[in-house]
XYZ file of C-alpha atoms in Angstrom:
123
model
C 13.534 3.458 14.291
C 9.895 2.203 12.532
C 7.939 4.922 10.509
C 5.450 2.879 9.269
C 4.201 -0.285 10.573
C 1.509 -2.472 7.993
C -0.914 -5.096 9.739
C -3.952 -7.053 8.401
C -2.384 -9.756 6.055
C -2.915 -13.952 6.025
C -4.431 -16.365 4.306
C -7.829 -16.265 2.278
C -9.772 -18.393 -0.569
C -9.874 -16.865 -3.973
C -12.947 -14.647 -3.900
C -11.982 -13.478 -0.464
C -11.488 -10.204 1.195
C -8.288 -8.850 3.289
C -7.686 -5.215 4.809
C -4.680 -3.881 5.275
C -3.949 -0.871 6.882
C -0.450 0.673 7.532
C 0.158 2.866 10.779
C 2.928 5.978 10.363
C 4.596 7.875 13.013
C 4.561 11.468 13.206
C 7.299 11.595 11.098
C 5.429 10.582 8.359
C 3.019 13.075 8.501
C 1.844 15.922 5.788
C 3.896 13.444 3.474
C 3.169 13.993 -0.440
C 1.398 10.430 -1.197
C 1.359 7.187 0.857
C 1.870 4.135 -1.569
C 1.282 0.260 -1.544
C 3.461 -2.583 -3.542
C 3.795 -5.582 -3.092
C 6.394 -8.041 -4.373
C 5.203 -11.753 -5.206
C 8.103 -14.565 -4.981
C 10.552 -14.093 -7.641
C 9.671 -11.281 -8.076
C 10.377 -7.520 -8.484
C 8.684 -5.228 -6.194
C 5.566 -3.622 -8.076
C 3.006 -0.584 -7.134
C -0.151 -1.461 -6.414
C -1.605 2.165 -5.577
C -1.211 5.279 -3.338
C -2.887 8.137 -2.312
C -2.447 11.993 -1.434
C -1.847 13.430 1.892
C -5.456 14.577 1.756
C -6.996 11.485 -0.046
C -8.396 13.744 -3.045
C -6.348 11.580 -5.407
C -5.836 8.060 -5.009
C -4.076 5.550 -8.090
C -4.391 2.294 -9.228
C -2.816 -0.389 -11.142
C -4.448 -1.557 -13.853
C -4.338 -5.336 -11.768
C -6.246 -4.202 -8.463
C -8.541 -1.547 -10.329
C -11.986 -2.057 -9.656
C -10.905 -5.022 -7.008
C -8.927 -2.756 -4.660
C -9.759 0.879 -2.386
C -7.140 3.358 -0.693
C -8.078 5.185 2.184
C -6.848 7.514 4.779
C -8.196 8.631 8.173
C -5.528 11.177 8.823
C -6.436 11.655 12.278
C -4.928 7.951 13.051
C -2.006 8.085 10.109
C -3.317 5.067 9.107
C -4.005 4.001 5.627
C -5.774 1.441 4.672
C -5.457 -0.857 0.950
C -9.450 -3.076 0.681
C -8.977 -5.907 -1.147
C -11.680 -7.913 -2.947
C -12.199 -10.330 -5.062
C -8.631 -11.678 -4.296
C -6.217 -13.962 -6.353
C -4.145 -16.412 -6.738
C -1.762 -14.026 -8.062
C -2.459 -11.460 -5.801
C -0.253 -12.924 -3.609
C 2.623 -11.298 -2.432
C 4.197 -9.614 0.547
C 2.625 -6.211 0.988
C 4.704 -3.178 1.683
C 3.296 0.585 2.494
C 5.453 3.256 1.893
C 5.431 7.294 2.047
C 7.537 10.354 0.065
C 7.505 13.804 0.034
C 7.728 13.406 -4.088
C 6.092 13.523 -7.602
C 6.008 9.768 -8.548
C 3.885 8.029 -6.850
C 4.726 4.601 -9.077
C 8.341 4.413 -8.094
C 9.221 2.961 -5.496
C 13.035 4.917 -5.562
C 10.880 8.502 -4.952
C 10.076 6.812 -1.705
C 11.748 7.805 1.645
C 10.161 5.115 3.955
C 8.745 1.463 3.573
C 6.984 -0.543 6.569
C 8.742 -4.153 7.113
C 5.074 -5.703 5.115
C 2.712 -8.159 5.804
C 2.070 -11.867 3.759
C -0.925 -11.708 1.601
C -1.119 -15.580 0.553
C -4.923 -16.811 -1.538
C -5.389 -20.033 -2.183
C -7.183 -21.393 -4.356
């Protein structure tokens, strides 16, 4: 049973913007953190951003700080990743994930993952 579903990926030129969405099932409600990760071609999965259940705390990788914004709408059980000033280096499959732990940067701490959405940034 799919617990998280991402959407919003696509092809965009450098400097452009995209907004990713991640809709969770009832089972994912009440988690500690929702995170976004990405996996560039031929590389390891890496942390991008995370947000607490309340939305009061947000965290970003240095590589996306000031360009990406994570937010959430708990009424819709949806988390968003607004991506601006995109660069070719942002090209990757983007995944959302949910956890009930304390370490938002570690992929192994996440309990549910989406199937991923491709983001391609052309130069």
